[in-house]
Coordinates of C-alpha atoms and ligand atoms in Angstrom, one line a residue:
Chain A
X285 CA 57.1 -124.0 46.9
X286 CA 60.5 -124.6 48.0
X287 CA 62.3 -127.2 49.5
X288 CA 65.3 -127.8 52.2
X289 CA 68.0 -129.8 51.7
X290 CA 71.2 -130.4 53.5
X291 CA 74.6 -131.0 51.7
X292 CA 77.6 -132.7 53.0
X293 CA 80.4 -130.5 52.2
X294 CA 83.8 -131.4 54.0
X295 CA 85.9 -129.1 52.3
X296 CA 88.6 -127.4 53.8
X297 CA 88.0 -123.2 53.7
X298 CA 91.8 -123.2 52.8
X299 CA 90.8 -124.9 49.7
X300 CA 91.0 -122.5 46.8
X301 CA 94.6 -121.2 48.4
X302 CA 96.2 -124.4 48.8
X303 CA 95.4 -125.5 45.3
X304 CA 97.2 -122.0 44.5
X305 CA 99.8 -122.8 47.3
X306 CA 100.8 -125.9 45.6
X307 CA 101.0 -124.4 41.8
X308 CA 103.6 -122.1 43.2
X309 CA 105.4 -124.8 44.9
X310 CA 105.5 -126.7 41.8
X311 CA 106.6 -123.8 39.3
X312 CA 109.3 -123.4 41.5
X313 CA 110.6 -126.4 42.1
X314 CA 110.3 -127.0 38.2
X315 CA 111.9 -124.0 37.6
X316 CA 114.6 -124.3 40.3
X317 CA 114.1 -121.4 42.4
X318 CA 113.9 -121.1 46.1
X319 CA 111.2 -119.5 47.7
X320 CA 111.3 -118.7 51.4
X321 CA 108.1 -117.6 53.8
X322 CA 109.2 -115.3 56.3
X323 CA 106.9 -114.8 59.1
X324 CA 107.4 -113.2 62.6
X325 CA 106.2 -110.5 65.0
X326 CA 106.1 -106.8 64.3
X327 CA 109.4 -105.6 64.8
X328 CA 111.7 -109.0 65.7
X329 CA 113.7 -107.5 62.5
X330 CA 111.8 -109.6 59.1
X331 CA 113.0 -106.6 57.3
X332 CA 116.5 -105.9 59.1
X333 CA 117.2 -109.3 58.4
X334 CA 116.5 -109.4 54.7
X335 CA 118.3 -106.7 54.1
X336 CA 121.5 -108.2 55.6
X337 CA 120.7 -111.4 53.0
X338 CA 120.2 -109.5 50.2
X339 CA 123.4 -107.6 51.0
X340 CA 125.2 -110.6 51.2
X341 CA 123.5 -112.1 48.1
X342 CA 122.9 -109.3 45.4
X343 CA 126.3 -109.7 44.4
X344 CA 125.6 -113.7 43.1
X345 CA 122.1 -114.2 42.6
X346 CA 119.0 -112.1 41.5
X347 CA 116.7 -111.7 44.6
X348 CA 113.1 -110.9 44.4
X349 CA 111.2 -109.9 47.5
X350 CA 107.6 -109.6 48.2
X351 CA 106.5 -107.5 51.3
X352 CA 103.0 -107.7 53.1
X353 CA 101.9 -105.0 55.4
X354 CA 99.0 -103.5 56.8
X355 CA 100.1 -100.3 54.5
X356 CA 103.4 -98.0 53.5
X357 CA 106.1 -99.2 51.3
X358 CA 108.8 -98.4 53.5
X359 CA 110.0 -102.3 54.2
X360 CA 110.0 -102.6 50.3
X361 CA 112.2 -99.7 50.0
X362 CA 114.7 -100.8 52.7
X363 CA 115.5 -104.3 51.3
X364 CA 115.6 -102.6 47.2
X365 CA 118.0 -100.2 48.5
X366 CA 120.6 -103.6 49.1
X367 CA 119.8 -104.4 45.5
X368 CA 116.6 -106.4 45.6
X369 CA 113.5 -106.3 43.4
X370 CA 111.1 -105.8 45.8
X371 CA 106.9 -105.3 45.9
X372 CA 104.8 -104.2 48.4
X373 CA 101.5 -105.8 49.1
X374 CA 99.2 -103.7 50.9
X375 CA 96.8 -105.7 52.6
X376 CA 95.1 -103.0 53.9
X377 CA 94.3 -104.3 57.4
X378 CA 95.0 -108.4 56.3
X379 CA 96.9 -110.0 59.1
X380 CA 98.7 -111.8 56.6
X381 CA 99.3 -113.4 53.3
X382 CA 97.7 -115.7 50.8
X383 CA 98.7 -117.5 48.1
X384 CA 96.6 -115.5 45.6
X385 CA 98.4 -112.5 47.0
X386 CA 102.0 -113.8 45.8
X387 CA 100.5 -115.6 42.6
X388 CA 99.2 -112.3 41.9
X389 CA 102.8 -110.4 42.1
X390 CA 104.3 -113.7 40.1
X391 CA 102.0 -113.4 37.3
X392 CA 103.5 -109.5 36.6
X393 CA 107.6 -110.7 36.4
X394 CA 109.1 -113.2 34.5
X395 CA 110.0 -115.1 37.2
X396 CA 113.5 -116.5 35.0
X397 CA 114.4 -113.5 35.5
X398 CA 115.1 -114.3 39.5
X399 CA 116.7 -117.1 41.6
X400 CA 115.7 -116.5 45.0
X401 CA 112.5 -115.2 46.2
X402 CA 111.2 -114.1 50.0
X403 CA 107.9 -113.1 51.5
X404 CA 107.8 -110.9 54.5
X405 CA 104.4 -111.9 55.6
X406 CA 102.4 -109.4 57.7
X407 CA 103.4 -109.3 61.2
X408 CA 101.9 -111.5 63.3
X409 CA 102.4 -114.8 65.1
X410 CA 99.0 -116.5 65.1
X411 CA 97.2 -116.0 61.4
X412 CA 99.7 -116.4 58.8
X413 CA 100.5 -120.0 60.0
X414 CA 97.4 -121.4 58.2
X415 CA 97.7 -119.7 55.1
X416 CA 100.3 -121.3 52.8
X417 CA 102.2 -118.8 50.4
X418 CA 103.6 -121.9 48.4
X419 CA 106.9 -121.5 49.8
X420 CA 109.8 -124.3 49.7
X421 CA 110.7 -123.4 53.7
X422 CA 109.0 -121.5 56.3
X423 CA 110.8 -119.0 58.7
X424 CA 109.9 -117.6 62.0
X425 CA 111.8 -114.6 63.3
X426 CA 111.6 -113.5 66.7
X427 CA 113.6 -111.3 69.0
X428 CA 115.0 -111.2 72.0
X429 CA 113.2 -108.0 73.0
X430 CA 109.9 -109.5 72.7
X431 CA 110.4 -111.6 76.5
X432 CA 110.9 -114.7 77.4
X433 CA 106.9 -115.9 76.5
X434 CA 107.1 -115.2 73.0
X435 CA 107.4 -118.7 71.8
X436 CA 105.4 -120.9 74.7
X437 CA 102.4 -118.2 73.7
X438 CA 102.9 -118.9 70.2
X439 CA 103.7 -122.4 69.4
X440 CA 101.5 -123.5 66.5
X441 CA 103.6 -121.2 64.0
X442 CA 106.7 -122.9 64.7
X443 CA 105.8 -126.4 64.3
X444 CA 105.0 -125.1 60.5
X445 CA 108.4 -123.8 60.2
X446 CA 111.6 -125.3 59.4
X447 CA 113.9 -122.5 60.8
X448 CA 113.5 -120.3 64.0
X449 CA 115.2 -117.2 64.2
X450 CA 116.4 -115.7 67.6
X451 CA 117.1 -112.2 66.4
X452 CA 118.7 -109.0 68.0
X453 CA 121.7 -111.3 70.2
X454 CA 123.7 -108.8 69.8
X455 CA 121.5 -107.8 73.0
X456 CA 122.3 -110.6 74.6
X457 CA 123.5 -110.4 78.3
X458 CA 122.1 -107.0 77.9
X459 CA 119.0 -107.1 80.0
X460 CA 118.0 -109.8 77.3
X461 CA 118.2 -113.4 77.1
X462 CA 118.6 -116.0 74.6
X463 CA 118.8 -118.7 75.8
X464 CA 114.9 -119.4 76.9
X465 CA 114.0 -118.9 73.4
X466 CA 116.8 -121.1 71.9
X467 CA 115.2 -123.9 74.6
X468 CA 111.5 -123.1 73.6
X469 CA 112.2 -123.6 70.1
X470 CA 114.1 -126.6 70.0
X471 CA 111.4 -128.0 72.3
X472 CA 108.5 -127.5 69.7
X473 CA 110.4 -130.1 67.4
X474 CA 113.5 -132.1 66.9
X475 CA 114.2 -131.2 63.8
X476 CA 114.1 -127.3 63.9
X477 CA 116.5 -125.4 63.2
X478 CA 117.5 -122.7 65.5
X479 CA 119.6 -120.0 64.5
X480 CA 120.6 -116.7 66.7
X481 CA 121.3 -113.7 64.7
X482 CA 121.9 -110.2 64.6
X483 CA 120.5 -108.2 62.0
X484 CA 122.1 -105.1 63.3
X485 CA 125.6 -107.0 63.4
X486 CA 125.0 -109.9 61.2
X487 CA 126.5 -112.3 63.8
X488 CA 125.1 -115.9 62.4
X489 CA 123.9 -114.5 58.8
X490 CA 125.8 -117.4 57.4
X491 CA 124.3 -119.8 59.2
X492 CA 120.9 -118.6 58.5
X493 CA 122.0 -118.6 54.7
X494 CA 123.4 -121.9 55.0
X495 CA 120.2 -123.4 56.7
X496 CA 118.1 -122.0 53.5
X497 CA 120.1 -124.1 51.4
X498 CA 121.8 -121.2 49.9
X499 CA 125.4 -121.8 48.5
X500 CA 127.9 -118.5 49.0
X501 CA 130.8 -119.2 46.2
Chain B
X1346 CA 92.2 -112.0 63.2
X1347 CA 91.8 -114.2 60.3
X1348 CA 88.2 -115.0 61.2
X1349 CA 87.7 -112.2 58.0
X1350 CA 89.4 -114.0 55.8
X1351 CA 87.9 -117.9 56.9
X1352 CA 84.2 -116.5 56.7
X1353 CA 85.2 -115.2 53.0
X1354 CA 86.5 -118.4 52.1
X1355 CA 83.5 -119.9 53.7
X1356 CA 81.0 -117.7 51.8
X1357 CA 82.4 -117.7 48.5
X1358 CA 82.3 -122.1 48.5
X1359 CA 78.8 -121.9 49.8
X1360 CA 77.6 -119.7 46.9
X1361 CA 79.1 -121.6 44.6
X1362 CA 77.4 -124.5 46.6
X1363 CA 74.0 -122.9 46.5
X1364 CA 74.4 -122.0 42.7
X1365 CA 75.3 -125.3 41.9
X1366 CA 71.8 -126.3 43.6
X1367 CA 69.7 -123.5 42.2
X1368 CA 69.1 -122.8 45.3
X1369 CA 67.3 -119.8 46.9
X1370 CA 68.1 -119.1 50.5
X1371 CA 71.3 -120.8 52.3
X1372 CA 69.6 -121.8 55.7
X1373 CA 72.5 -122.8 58.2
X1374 CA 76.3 -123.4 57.2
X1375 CA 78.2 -126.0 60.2
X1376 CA 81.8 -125.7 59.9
X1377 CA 84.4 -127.6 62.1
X1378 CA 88.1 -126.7 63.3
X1379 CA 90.5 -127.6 66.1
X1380 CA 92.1 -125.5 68.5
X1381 CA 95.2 -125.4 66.9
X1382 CA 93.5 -123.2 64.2
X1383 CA 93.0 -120.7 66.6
X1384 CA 89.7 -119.2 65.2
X1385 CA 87.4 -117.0 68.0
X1386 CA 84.3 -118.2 67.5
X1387 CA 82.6 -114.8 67.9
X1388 CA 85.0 -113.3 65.2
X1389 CA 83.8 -115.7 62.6
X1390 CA 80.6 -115.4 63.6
X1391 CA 81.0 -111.7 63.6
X1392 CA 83.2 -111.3 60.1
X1393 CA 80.7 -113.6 58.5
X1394 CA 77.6 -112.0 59.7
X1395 CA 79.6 -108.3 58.3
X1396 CA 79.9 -110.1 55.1
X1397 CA 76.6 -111.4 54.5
X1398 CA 74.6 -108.4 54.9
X1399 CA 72.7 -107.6 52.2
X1400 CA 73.4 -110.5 50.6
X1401 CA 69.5 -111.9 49.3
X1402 CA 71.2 -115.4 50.0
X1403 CA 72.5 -115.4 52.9
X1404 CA 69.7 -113.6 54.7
X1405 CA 68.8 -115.1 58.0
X1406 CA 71.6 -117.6 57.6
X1407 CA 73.5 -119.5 60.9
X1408 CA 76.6 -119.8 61.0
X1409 CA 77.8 -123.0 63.4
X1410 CA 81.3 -123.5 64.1
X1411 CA 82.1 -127.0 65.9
X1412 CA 85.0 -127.2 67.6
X1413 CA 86.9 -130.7 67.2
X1414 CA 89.0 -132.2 70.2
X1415 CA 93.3 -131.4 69.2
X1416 CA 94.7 -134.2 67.4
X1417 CA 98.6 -135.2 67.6
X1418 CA 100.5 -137.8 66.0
X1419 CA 103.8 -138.6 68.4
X1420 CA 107.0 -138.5 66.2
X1421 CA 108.5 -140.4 69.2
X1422 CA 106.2 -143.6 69.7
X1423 CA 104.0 -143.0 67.0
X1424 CA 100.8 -142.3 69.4
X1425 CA 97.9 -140.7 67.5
X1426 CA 94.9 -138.9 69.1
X1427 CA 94.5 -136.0 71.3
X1428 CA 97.7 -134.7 73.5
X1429 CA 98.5 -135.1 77.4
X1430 CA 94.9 -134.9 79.7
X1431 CA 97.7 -132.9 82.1
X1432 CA 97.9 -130.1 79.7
X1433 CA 101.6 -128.4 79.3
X1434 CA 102.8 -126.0 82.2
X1435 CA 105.0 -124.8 79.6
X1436 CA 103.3 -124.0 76.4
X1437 CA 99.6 -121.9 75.7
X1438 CA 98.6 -125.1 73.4
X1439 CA 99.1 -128.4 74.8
X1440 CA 100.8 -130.6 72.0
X1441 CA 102.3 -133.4 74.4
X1442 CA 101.9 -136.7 73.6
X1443 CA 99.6 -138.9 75.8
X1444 CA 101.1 -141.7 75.8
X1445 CA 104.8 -140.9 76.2
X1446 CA 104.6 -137.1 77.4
X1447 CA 107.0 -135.9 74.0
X1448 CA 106.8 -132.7 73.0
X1449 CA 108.4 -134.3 69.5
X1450 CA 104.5 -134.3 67.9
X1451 CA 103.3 -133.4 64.6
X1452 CA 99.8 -132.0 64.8
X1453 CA 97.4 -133.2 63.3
X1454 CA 95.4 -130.2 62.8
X1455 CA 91.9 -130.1 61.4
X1456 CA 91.7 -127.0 59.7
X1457 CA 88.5 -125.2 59.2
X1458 CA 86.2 -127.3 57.0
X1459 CA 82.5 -126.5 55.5
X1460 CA 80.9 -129.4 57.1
X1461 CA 77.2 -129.3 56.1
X1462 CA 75.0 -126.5 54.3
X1463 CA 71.2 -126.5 54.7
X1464 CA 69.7 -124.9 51.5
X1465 CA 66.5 -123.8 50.3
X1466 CA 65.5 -125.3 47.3
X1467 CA 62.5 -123.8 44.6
X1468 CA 60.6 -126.9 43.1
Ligands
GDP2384 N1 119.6 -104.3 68.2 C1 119.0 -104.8 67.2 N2 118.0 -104.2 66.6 C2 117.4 -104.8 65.5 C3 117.8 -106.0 65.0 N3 117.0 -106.4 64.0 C4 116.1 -105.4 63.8 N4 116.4 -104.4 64.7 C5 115.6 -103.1 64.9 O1 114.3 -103.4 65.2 C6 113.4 -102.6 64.6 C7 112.4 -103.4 63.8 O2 113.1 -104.0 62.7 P1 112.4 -104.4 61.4 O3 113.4 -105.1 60.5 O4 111.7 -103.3 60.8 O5 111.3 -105.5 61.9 P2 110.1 -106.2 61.2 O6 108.8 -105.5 61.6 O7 110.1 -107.6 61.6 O8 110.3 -106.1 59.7 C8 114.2 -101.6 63.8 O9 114.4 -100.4 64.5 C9 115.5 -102.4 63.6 O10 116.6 -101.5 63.4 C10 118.9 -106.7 65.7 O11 119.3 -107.8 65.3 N5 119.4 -106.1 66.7
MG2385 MG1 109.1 -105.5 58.2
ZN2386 ZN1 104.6 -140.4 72.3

């Protein structure tokens, strides 16, 4: 004989990686390190961009850099060669990352041994919006080349996000325009920041670092 | 595409759900979400259905997914409930407020939640 029963639930799916999310957060903070999300489409320049940052950064501060993709390790390589430590999570068809993901990678360093750390999350401007990382800040990169629509087709990401990136202006006036984008973004909230930048010229790199928080002696 | 994802998340609380319960068979799982979460139905229907094959549990178990009106919370005159009737001409998701027609909104967004699960229970 058996018997049915219903339970009330309400809980949240997110629930075992927001509990992870926030232990991250915590450590951190505790620890005084900065951790920054950086999400985008495939190709708006995550990796270009991190490269110029670590560049810029190597020389004053150890920088530790987690990369999601489908598969290859070729974004991890890119942003070592500027003098990173940098891992590569496979996902192996994940449209994005998790916390458990990034606890996972924490767990094998020290992380003392580091003061700033980046994701690259997978690209992709719809999934990785719901999944906390346990980031400090959350970044959105997208590029000029990617039309006018990007952002009006994709809003939900950037009201999680502090900073929006307008990358590759160094194409501006070239068959590409900024300026919609700029508009878009700063119409999703008041409070967003929206930086254009170059990844291939590093015009505004400083005020992307800046925006981070992160002080340049 | 991270309807594979939810519907793990969703299957691995409801077996600790149905363990927790001794129970036998899960019958029917209701979950609920917003349109901001942007979750296609027929994915999670689909990605859950791929990941309960086999499973003795889960056999012949519905999935429901509810979808709950869009909820925003105006940073501007501090309206909350669901955005602008008019839609936005501008953006694919409408998060203007109702009330004052800002765009300035916080989103109040009801992310996927295990609702109810209907178990089978051995006296
Ligand atoms: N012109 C120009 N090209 C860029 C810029 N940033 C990235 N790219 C190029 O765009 C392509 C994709 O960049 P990548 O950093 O791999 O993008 P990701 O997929 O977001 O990591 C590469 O060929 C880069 O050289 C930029 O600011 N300007
Ligand atoms: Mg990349
Ligand atoms: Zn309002």
């Amino acid at each position: 004989m058996t018997q049915e029963k219903k339970i009330t639930v309400k809980k949240q799916a997110y629930l075992v990686n927001d509990e992870i999310a926030d232990k991250i957060r915590r450590l951190m903070k505790e620890k005084n390190k900065l951790f920054f999300n950086i999400m985008g489409s495939i190709g708006a320049g995550k990796t270009l961009l991190l490269e110029r940052i670590t560049e810029k950064l190597s020389a004053h501060y150890k920088i530790f850099v987690i990369n999601g993709d489908v598969a290859t390790t070729i974004d991890a390589d890119r942003i070592a060669a500027q003098g990173a430590t940098t891992v590569q999570i496979n996902t192996g068809g994940g449209c994005h990352l998790n916390a458990n993901l990034i606890q996972k990678e924490l767990d094998k360093i020290n992380i003392d041994d580091y003061d700033i750390f980046f994701a690259e999350n997978v690209g992709n401007l719809i999934c990785p919006s719901a999944w906390d990382v346990g980031a400090q800040m959350n970044i959105v990169v997208v590029s000029i080349t990617e039309g006018e629509y990007v952002i009006k087709k994709h809003p939900i990401i950037f009201k999680g996000a502090e900073i929006a990136v307008i990358n590759k202006c160094d194409l501006d006036g070239l068959g590409f325009d900024s300026d919609i984008l700029v508009e878009d973004a700063s119409k999703i909230k008041s409070d967003m920041e929206v930086i254009c930048t170059s990844a291939k010229t590093s015009l505004g790199l400083e005020a992307l670092i800046e925006a981070l928080g992160i002080q340049l002696p | 595409m991270h309807e594979y994802s939810l519907a793990s998340a969703i299957v691995e609380q409801v077996r600790k759900i149905a363990q927790e319960h001794n129970a036998s068979k899960v019958k029917t799982i209701i979950v609920s979400a917003d349109p901001y979460e942007m979750v296609i139905p027929d994915l999670l229907k689909e990605a859950y259905g791929i990941i309960t094959d086999e499973h003795e549990l889960f056999k012949d178990s519905k999935l429901e997914l509810i979808i709950l009106p869009a909820e925003i919370i105006c940073i501007d005159c501090d309206h909350k409930g669901e955005p602008s009737m008019e839609g936005d001409e501008e953006f694919a998701y409408n998060f203007r407020c109702a009330k004052c027609g800002s765009r300035d909104t916080h989103l109040n967004i009801r992310h996927l939640t295990i609702e109810t699960v209907d178990l089978e229970i051995p006296e």
